[in-house]
Amino acid sequence: MSRTEVPPGTAKAVRVAAGDLVRVVDVEGGQVGDVFAFTDGGTELAEHHSAAHTRAGVDKLFPAVGESFVTDRRRPILTLVGDTSPGEHDMLIPACDPARYAALGAPGHRSCAANLREALDEAGLTFTGPTPQPINVFMRVPIGAGGRFSWLTASSRPGDAVTLRAEQDCVVVVSACPQDLVPISDAGLSPLAIETVRNGGTRS
C-alpha cells in the first residue's frame, strides 16, 4: 500500500491505473475532503468526473456502494466499493473558491479550487477547464423543508475511509477542505490521507 498524506487545507494528486483502489482516509475525524478525478490522458487533462452526470446515472444524490461515478462523457471513472464512515457525503456543493471566501470577508483564504490547480501543477499536470464539481466526502449538507440546505459538521470518525476502484487510468486529487468559516469540519482543520493499492500489488 502506498500512502500520501494530505496536510490540512491543502491537496495532493495521485495517478492510478484501472483496477487500482484509492482509499480516502479521515485521519483524525470530522474533516471534509473534496475529491476530483480526471481521465489520465497525459499532461493535459480534459475528461473529468461530473457530479451532474453521475446523479443522472444513479438516479440519486450520491452513489451507493457498488455504484459508479461517471465523467462528463458519461463513462465510469471510479466505483464506490467501501465506506466505513457514517455514509454522509455530498455531491451538490461546489468546491470553495476565492470568490466564496471574499464574500465571507476573508480574501486570500486557501480554497479547494486553488488547491486543485496547485496539486496538478505539483504533479506536472494541467487542466484548463472550469473547476469540476467535486465528490465531497464526509460532508453533511442534508436537504430540508422547502429544499433548503443545512450546513452540518462532518460526523466521520478517526480512521474512517471511503474506498474507490479506478475504472480507467486516472488522476485523483484530494483536498483537505480549508473551509473554517462555515463549521463543516469538526474542531478546525485536520489532515486526510490517500492510500492506493495496485490491482495485484502496491502502486507507488
PDB file of C-alpha atoms in Angstrom:
ATOM      1  CA  MET A   1       0.000   0.000   0.000  1.00  0.00           C
ATOM      2  CA  SER A   2       1.225   3.489  -0.857  1.00  0.00           C
ATOM      3  CA  ARG A   3       0.090   6.330   1.424  1.00  0.00           C
ATOM      4  CA  THR A   4       0.103  10.038   0.599  1.00  0.00           C
ATOM      5  CA  GLU A   5      -0.509  12.485   3.433  1.00  0.00           C
ATOM      6  CA  VAL A   6      -2.706  15.497   2.661  1.00  0.00           C
ATOM      7  CA  PRO A   7      -1.931  18.248   5.189  1.00  0.00           C
ATOM      8  CA  PRO A   8      -4.861  20.354   6.481  1.00  0.00           C
ATOM      9  CA  GLY A   9      -6.083  22.891   3.945  1.00  0.00           C
ATOM     10  CA  THR A  10      -4.004  21.512   1.048  1.00  0.00           C
ATOM     11  CA  ALA A  11      -4.371  18.950  -1.748  1.00  0.00           C
ATOM     12  CA  LYS A  12      -2.386  16.131  -3.324  1.00  0.00           C
ATOM     13  CA  ALA A  13      -2.694  14.318  -6.659  1.00  0.00           C
ATOM     14  CA  VAL A  14      -2.081  10.622  -7.321  1.00  0.00           C
ATOM     15  CA  ARG A  15      -2.055   8.650 -10.565  1.00  0.00           C
ATOM     16  CA  VAL A  16      -3.790   5.271 -10.544  1.00  0.00           C
ATOM     17  CA  ALA A  17      -4.375   2.566 -13.140  1.00  0.00           C
ATOM     18  CA  ALA A  18      -7.633   0.846 -13.965  1.00  0.00           C
ATOM     19  CA  GLY A  19      -8.397  -1.682 -11.244  1.00  0.00           C
ATOM     20  CA  ASP A  20      -6.397   0.096  -8.550  1.00  0.00           C
ATOM     21  CA  LEU A  21      -8.052   1.009  -5.265  1.00  0.00           C
ATOM     22  CA  VAL A  22      -7.961   4.545  -3.871  1.00  0.00           C
ATOM     23  CA  ARG A  23      -8.853   4.988  -0.218  1.00  0.00           C
ATOM     24  CA  VAL A  24      -9.527   8.468   1.206  1.00  0.00           C
ATOM     25  CA  VAL A  25      -8.914   8.342   4.953  1.00  0.00           C
ATOM     26  CA  ASP A  26     -10.127  10.864   7.521  1.00  0.00           C
ATOM     27  CA  VAL A  27      -7.079  10.651   9.784  1.00  0.00           C
ATOM     28  CA  GLU A  28      -8.379  12.469  12.870  1.00  0.00           C
ATOM     29  CA  GLY A  29     -12.103  12.511  12.110  1.00  0.00           C
ATOM     30  CA  GLY A  30     -14.514  15.299  11.217  1.00  0.00           C
ATOM     31  CA  GLN A  31     -12.646  16.548   8.124  1.00  0.00           C
ATOM     32  CA  VAL A  32     -14.370  17.171   4.795  1.00  0.00           C
ATOM     33  CA  GLY A  33     -12.499  16.220   1.620  1.00  0.00           C
ATOM     34  CA  ASP A  34     -13.024  17.370  -1.954  1.00  0.00           C
ATOM     35  CA  VAL A  35     -12.224  14.568  -4.411  1.00  0.00           C
ATOM     36  CA  PHE A  36     -11.624  15.258  -8.116  1.00  0.00           C
ATOM     37  CA  ALA A  37     -10.953  12.626 -10.790  1.00  0.00           C
ATOM     38  CA  PHE A  38      -9.639  13.050 -14.335  1.00  0.00           C
ATOM     39  CA  THR A  39      -9.060  10.581 -17.139  1.00  0.00           C
ATOM     40  CA  ASP A  40      -5.282  10.179 -17.421  1.00  0.00           C
ATOM     41  CA  GLY A  41      -4.582  11.291 -20.974  1.00  0.00           C
ATOM     42  CA  GLY A  42      -1.099  12.713 -20.499  1.00  0.00           C
ATOM     43  CA  THR A  43      -0.047  16.031 -19.020  1.00  0.00           C
ATOM     44  CA  GLU A  44      -3.079  17.994 -20.288  1.00  0.00           C
ATOM     45  CA  LEU A  45      -6.246  16.699 -18.629  1.00  0.00           C
ATOM     46  CA  ALA A  46      -9.703  17.112 -20.135  1.00  0.00           C
ATOM     47  CA  GLU A  47     -12.319  14.422 -19.349  1.00  0.00           C
ATOM     48  CA  HIS A  48     -13.255  14.507 -15.663  1.00  0.00           C
ATOM     49  CA  HIS A  49     -15.727  13.271 -13.069  1.00  0.00           C
ATOM     50  CA  SER A  50     -19.068  15.040 -13.394  1.00  0.00           C
ATOM     51  CA  ALA A  51     -21.383  15.287 -10.401  1.00  0.00           C
ATOM     52  CA  ALA A  52     -24.356  16.140 -12.616  1.00  0.00           C
ATOM     53  CA  HIS A  53     -23.825  13.194 -14.975  1.00  0.00           C
ATOM     54  CA  THR A  54     -23.286  10.869 -12.006  1.00  0.00           C
ATOM     55  CA  ARG A  55     -26.540  11.937 -10.335  1.00  0.00           C
ATOM     56  CA  ALA A  56     -28.392  11.307 -13.582  1.00  0.00           C
ATOM     57  CA  GLY A  57     -26.715   7.927 -13.959  1.00  0.00           C
ATOM     58  CA  VAL A  58     -27.559   6.597 -10.490  1.00  0.00           C
ATOM     59  CA  ASP A  59     -30.901   8.427 -10.076  1.00  0.00           C
ATOM     60  CA  LYS A  60     -29.930   9.726  -6.638  1.00  0.00           C
ATOM     61  CA  LEU A  61     -27.875  12.459  -4.991  1.00  0.00           C
ATOM     62  CA  PHE A  62     -24.867  10.217  -4.262  1.00  0.00           C
ATOM     63  CA  PRO A  63     -23.877   6.719  -5.386  1.00  0.00           C
ATOM     64  CA  ALA A  64     -24.266   3.730  -3.066  1.00  0.00           C
ATOM     65  CA  VAL A  65     -21.558   1.129  -2.558  1.00  0.00           C
ATOM     66  CA  GLY A  66     -21.269  -0.792  -5.833  1.00  0.00           C
ATOM     67  CA  GLU A  67     -22.291   2.185  -8.000  1.00  0.00           C
ATOM     68  CA  SER A  68     -20.045   4.314 -10.183  1.00  0.00           C
ATOM     69  CA  PHE A  69     -19.138   7.952 -10.570  1.00  0.00           C
ATOM     70  CA  VAL A  70     -19.032   8.910 -14.255  1.00  0.00           C
ATOM     71  CA  THR A  71     -17.282  11.544 -16.352  1.00  0.00           C
ATOM     72  CA  ASP A  72     -18.638  14.405 -18.420  1.00  0.00           C
ATOM     73  CA  ARG A  73     -18.629  11.845 -21.268  1.00  0.00           C
ATOM     74  CA  ARG A  74     -20.778   9.501 -19.144  1.00  0.00           C
ATOM     75  CA  ARG A  75     -18.020   6.905 -18.763  1.00  0.00           C
ATOM     76  CA  PRO A  76     -17.400   5.240 -15.378  1.00  0.00           C
ATOM     77  CA  ILE A  77     -14.228   6.563 -13.755  1.00  0.00           C
ATOM     78  CA  LEU A  78     -14.496   5.483 -10.092  1.00  0.00           C
ATOM     79  CA  THR A  79     -16.711   2.963  -8.312  1.00  0.00           C
ATOM     80  CA  LEU A  80     -17.555   3.246  -4.624  1.00  0.00           C
ATOM     81  CA  VAL A  81     -16.548  -0.164  -3.226  1.00  0.00           C
ATOM     82  CA  GLY A  82     -16.300   0.536   0.503  1.00  0.00           C
ATOM     83  CA  ASP A  83     -17.280   3.092   3.144  1.00  0.00           C
ATOM     84  CA  THR A  84     -16.511   2.744   6.851  1.00  0.00           C
ATOM     85  CA  SER A  85     -17.846   6.223   7.691  1.00  0.00           C
ATOM     86  CA  PRO A  86     -21.464   7.007   8.673  1.00  0.00           C
ATOM     87  CA  GLY A  87     -22.045   7.359   4.929  1.00  0.00           C
ATOM     88  CA  GLU A  88     -22.877  11.066   4.835  1.00  0.00           C
ATOM     89  CA  HIS A  89     -21.385  12.649   1.714  1.00  0.00           C
ATOM     90  CA  ASP A  90     -22.310  15.410  -0.734  1.00  0.00           C
ATOM     91  CA  MET A  91     -22.254  15.983  -4.469  1.00  0.00           C
ATOM     92  CA  LEU A  92     -24.286  19.214  -4.693  1.00  0.00           C
ATOM     93  CA  ILE A  93     -21.954  21.839  -3.233  1.00  0.00           C
ATOM     94  CA  PRO A  94     -19.215  23.264  -5.491  1.00  0.00           C
ATOM     95  CA  ALA A  95     -15.595  23.485  -4.437  1.00  0.00           C
ATOM     96  CA  CYS A  96     -14.857  26.502  -2.257  1.00  0.00           C
ATOM     97  CA  ASP A  97     -13.025  29.175  -4.249  1.00  0.00           C
ATOM     98  CA  PRO A  98     -11.528  32.667  -3.829  1.00  0.00           C
ATOM     99  CA  ALA A  99     -14.867  34.337  -4.604  1.00  0.00           C
ATOM    100  CA  ARG A 100     -16.577  32.333  -1.857  1.00  0.00           C
ATOM    101  CA  TYR A 101     -14.072  33.490   0.752  1.00  0.00           C
ATOM    102  CA  ALA A 102     -14.145  37.069  -0.480  1.00  0.00           C
ATOM    103  CA  ALA A 103     -17.921  37.021   0.048  1.00  0.00           C
ATOM    104  CA  LEU A 104     -17.319  35.667   3.566  1.00  0.00           C
ATOM    105  CA  GLY A 105     -14.926  38.544   4.296  1.00  0.00           C
ATOM    106  CA  ALA A 106     -11.714  36.512   4.002  1.00  0.00           C
ATOM    107  CA  PRO A 107      -9.979  37.412   0.732  1.00  0.00           C
ATOM    108  CA  GLY A 108      -6.816  35.426   0.130  1.00  0.00           C
ATOM    109  CA  HIS A 109      -8.093  32.409   2.102  1.00  0.00           C
ATOM    110  CA  ARG A 110      -6.978  28.997   0.797  1.00  0.00           C
ATOM    111  CA  SER A 111      -9.609  27.165  -1.268  1.00  0.00           C
ATOM    112  CA  CYS A 112     -10.239  23.748  -2.778  1.00  0.00           C
ATOM    113  CA  ALA A 113     -10.398  25.262  -6.261  1.00  0.00           C
ATOM    114  CA  ALA A 114      -6.913  26.722  -5.859  1.00  0.00           C
ATOM    115  CA  ASN A 115      -5.703  23.563  -4.113  1.00  0.00           C
ATOM    116  CA  LEU A 116      -6.734  21.529  -7.160  1.00  0.00           C
ATOM    117  CA  ARG A 117      -4.612  23.658  -9.506  1.00  0.00           C
ATOM    118  CA  GLU A 118      -1.664  23.593  -7.099  1.00  0.00           C
ATOM    119  CA  ALA A 119      -1.784  19.802  -6.765  1.00  0.00           C
ATOM    120  CA  LEU A 120      -1.974  19.307 -10.528  1.00  0.00           C
ATOM    121  CA  ASP A 121       0.884  21.739 -11.067  1.00  0.00           C
ATOM    122  CA  GLU A 122       2.983  19.910  -8.482  1.00  0.00           C
ATOM    123  CA  ALA A 123       2.341  16.678 -10.403  1.00  0.00           C
ATOM    124  CA  GLY A 124       3.269  18.301 -13.736  1.00  0.00           C
ATOM    125  CA  LEU A 125      -0.336  18.255 -14.983  1.00  0.00           C
ATOM    126  CA  THR A 126      -2.707  20.921 -16.282  1.00  0.00           C
ATOM    127  CA  PHE A 127      -6.468  21.300 -16.557  1.00  0.00           C
ATOM    128  CA  THR A 128      -7.728  24.416 -18.308  1.00  0.00           C
ATOM    129  CA  GLY A 129     -11.465  23.988 -17.826  1.00  0.00           C
ATOM    130  CA  PRO A 130     -13.652  25.352 -15.026  1.00  0.00           C
ATOM    131  CA  THR A 131     -13.222  23.697 -11.637  1.00  0.00           C
ATOM    132  CA  PRO A 132     -15.307  20.480 -11.700  1.00  0.00           C
ATOM    133  CA  GLN A 133     -17.914  19.957  -9.002  1.00  0.00           C
ATOM    134  CA  PRO A 134     -16.210  17.597  -6.535  1.00  0.00           C
ATOM    135  CA  ILE A 135     -17.143  14.461  -4.676  1.00  0.00           C
ATOM    136  CA  ASN A 136     -17.405  15.932  -1.161  1.00  0.00           C
ATOM    137  CA  VAL A 137     -16.580  13.013   1.101  1.00  0.00           C
ATOM    138  CA  PHE A 138     -17.610  13.202   4.776  1.00  0.00           C
ATOM    139  CA  MET A 139     -19.593  16.408   4.078  1.00  0.00           C
ATOM    140  CA  ARG A 140     -23.047  16.729   5.682  1.00  0.00           C
ATOM    141  CA  VAL A 141     -25.387  19.063   3.836  1.00  0.00           C
ATOM    142  CA  PRO A 142     -28.865  17.495   4.132  1.00  0.00           C
ATOM    143  CA  ILE A 143     -31.813  18.960   2.260  1.00  0.00           C
ATOM    144  CA  GLY A 144     -34.687  20.028   4.468  1.00  0.00           C
ATOM    145  CA  ALA A 145     -38.135  21.538   4.095  1.00  0.00           C
ATOM    146  CA  GLY A 146     -38.510  23.799   1.118  1.00  0.00           C
ATOM    147  CA  GLY A 147     -35.319  22.397  -0.399  1.00  0.00           C
ATOM    148  CA  ARG A 148     -33.084  24.354   1.978  1.00  0.00           C
ATOM    149  CA  PHE A 149     -29.586  23.149   2.884  1.00  0.00           C
ATOM    150  CA  SER A 150     -28.328  22.621   6.423  1.00  0.00           C
ATOM    151  CA  TRP A 151     -24.557  23.021   6.837  1.00  0.00           C
ATOM    152  CA  LEU A 152     -23.673  20.428   9.470  1.00  0.00           C
ATOM    153  CA  THR A 153     -20.352  19.335  10.935  1.00  0.00           C
ATOM    154  CA  ALA A 154     -18.840  16.165   9.485  1.00  0.00           C
ATOM    155  CA  SER A 155     -19.651  13.075  11.552  1.00  0.00           C
ATOM    156  CA  SER A 156     -16.760  10.923  10.280  1.00  0.00           C
ATOM    157  CA  ARG A 157     -14.568   9.348  12.945  1.00  0.00           C
ATOM    158  CA  PRO A 158     -10.772   8.927  13.126  1.00  0.00           C
ATOM    159  CA  GLY A 159      -9.710   6.381  10.527  1.00  0.00           C
ATOM    160  CA  ASP A 160     -12.998   6.368   8.627  1.00  0.00           C
ATOM    161  CA  ALA A 161     -12.416   5.841   4.932  1.00  0.00           C
ATOM    162  CA  VAL A 162     -14.079   5.779   1.533  1.00  0.00           C
ATOM    163  CA  THR A 163     -12.651   3.237  -0.925  1.00  0.00           C
ATOM    164  CA  LEU A 164     -12.917   3.789  -4.672  1.00  0.00           C
ATOM    165  CA  ARG A 165     -11.919   1.480  -7.539  1.00  0.00           C
ATOM    166  CA  ALA A 166     -10.485   3.128 -10.640  1.00  0.00           C
ATOM    167  CA  GLU A 167     -12.424   2.056 -13.718  1.00  0.00           C
ATOM    168  CA  GLN A 168      -9.852   3.615 -16.050  1.00  0.00           C
ATOM    169  CA  ASP A 169      -6.380   5.093 -15.753  1.00  0.00           C
ATOM    170  CA  CYS A 170      -6.971   8.337 -13.928  1.00  0.00           C
ATOM    171  CA  VAL A 171      -5.606  11.151 -11.808  1.00  0.00           C
ATOM    172  CA  VAL A 172      -7.288  11.598  -8.418  1.00  0.00           C
ATOM    173  CA  VAL A 173      -6.889  14.812  -6.438  1.00  0.00           C
ATOM    174  CA  VAL A 174      -7.925  15.042  -2.780  1.00  0.00           C
ATOM    175  CA  SER A 175      -8.207  18.390  -0.992  1.00  0.00           C
ATOM    176  CA  ALA A 176      -8.474  18.500   2.800  1.00  0.00           C
ATOM    177  CA  CYS A 177     -11.007  21.327   2.602  1.00  0.00           C
ATOM    178  CA  PRO A 178      -9.724  24.577   4.164  1.00  0.00           C
ATOM    179  CA  GLN A 179     -13.232  25.870   4.938  1.00  0.00           C
ATOM    180  CA  ASP A 180     -13.071  27.053   8.553  1.00  0.00           C
ATOM    181  CA  LEU A 181     -15.558  29.927   8.343  1.00  0.00           C
ATOM    182  CA  VAL A 182     -18.558  27.612   7.917  1.00  0.00           C
ATOM    183  CA  PRO A 183     -18.437  24.769  10.500  1.00  0.00           C
ATOM    184  CA  ILE A 184     -18.470  21.794   8.105  1.00  0.00           C
ATOM    185  CA  SER A 185     -15.313  20.235   9.602  1.00  0.00           C
ATOM    186  CA  ASP A 186     -15.134  19.340  13.292  1.00  0.00           C
ATOM    187  CA  ALA A 187     -12.791  21.221  15.673  1.00  0.00           C
ATOM    188  CA  GLY A 188     -10.852  23.050  12.989  1.00  0.00           C
ATOM    189  CA  LEU A 189      -8.896  21.596  10.078  1.00  0.00           C
ATOM    190  CA  SER A 190      -7.124  18.234  10.101  1.00  0.00           C
ATOM    191  CA  PRO A 191      -5.311  16.015   7.583  1.00  0.00           C
ATOM    192  CA  LEU A 192      -6.569  13.404   5.178  1.00  0.00           C
ATOM    193  CA  ALA A 193      -4.619  10.561   3.604  1.00  0.00           C
ATOM    194  CA  ILE A 194      -4.755   8.866   0.204  1.00  0.00           C
ATOM    195  CA  GLU A 195      -3.961   5.164   0.227  1.00  0.00           C
ATOM    196  CA  THR A 196      -3.508   3.456  -3.147  1.00  0.00           C
ATOM    197  CA  VAL A 197      -3.378  -0.282  -3.739  1.00  0.00           C
ATOM    198  CA  ARG A 198      -2.426  -1.554  -7.163  1.00  0.00           C
ATOM    199  CA  ASN A 199      -4.543  -4.286  -8.678  1.00  0.00           C
ATOM    200  CA  GLY A 200      -2.414  -7.263  -7.632  1.00  0.00           C
ATOM    201  CA  GLY A 201       0.163  -5.299  -5.667  1.00  0.00           C
ATOM    202  CA  THR A 202       1.374  -1.936  -4.429  1.00  0.00           C
ATOM    203  CA  ARG A 203       1.444   1.159  -6.601  1.00  0.00           C
ATOM    204  CA  SER A 204       3.971   3.871  -5.753  1.00  0.00           C
TER     205      SER A 204
END
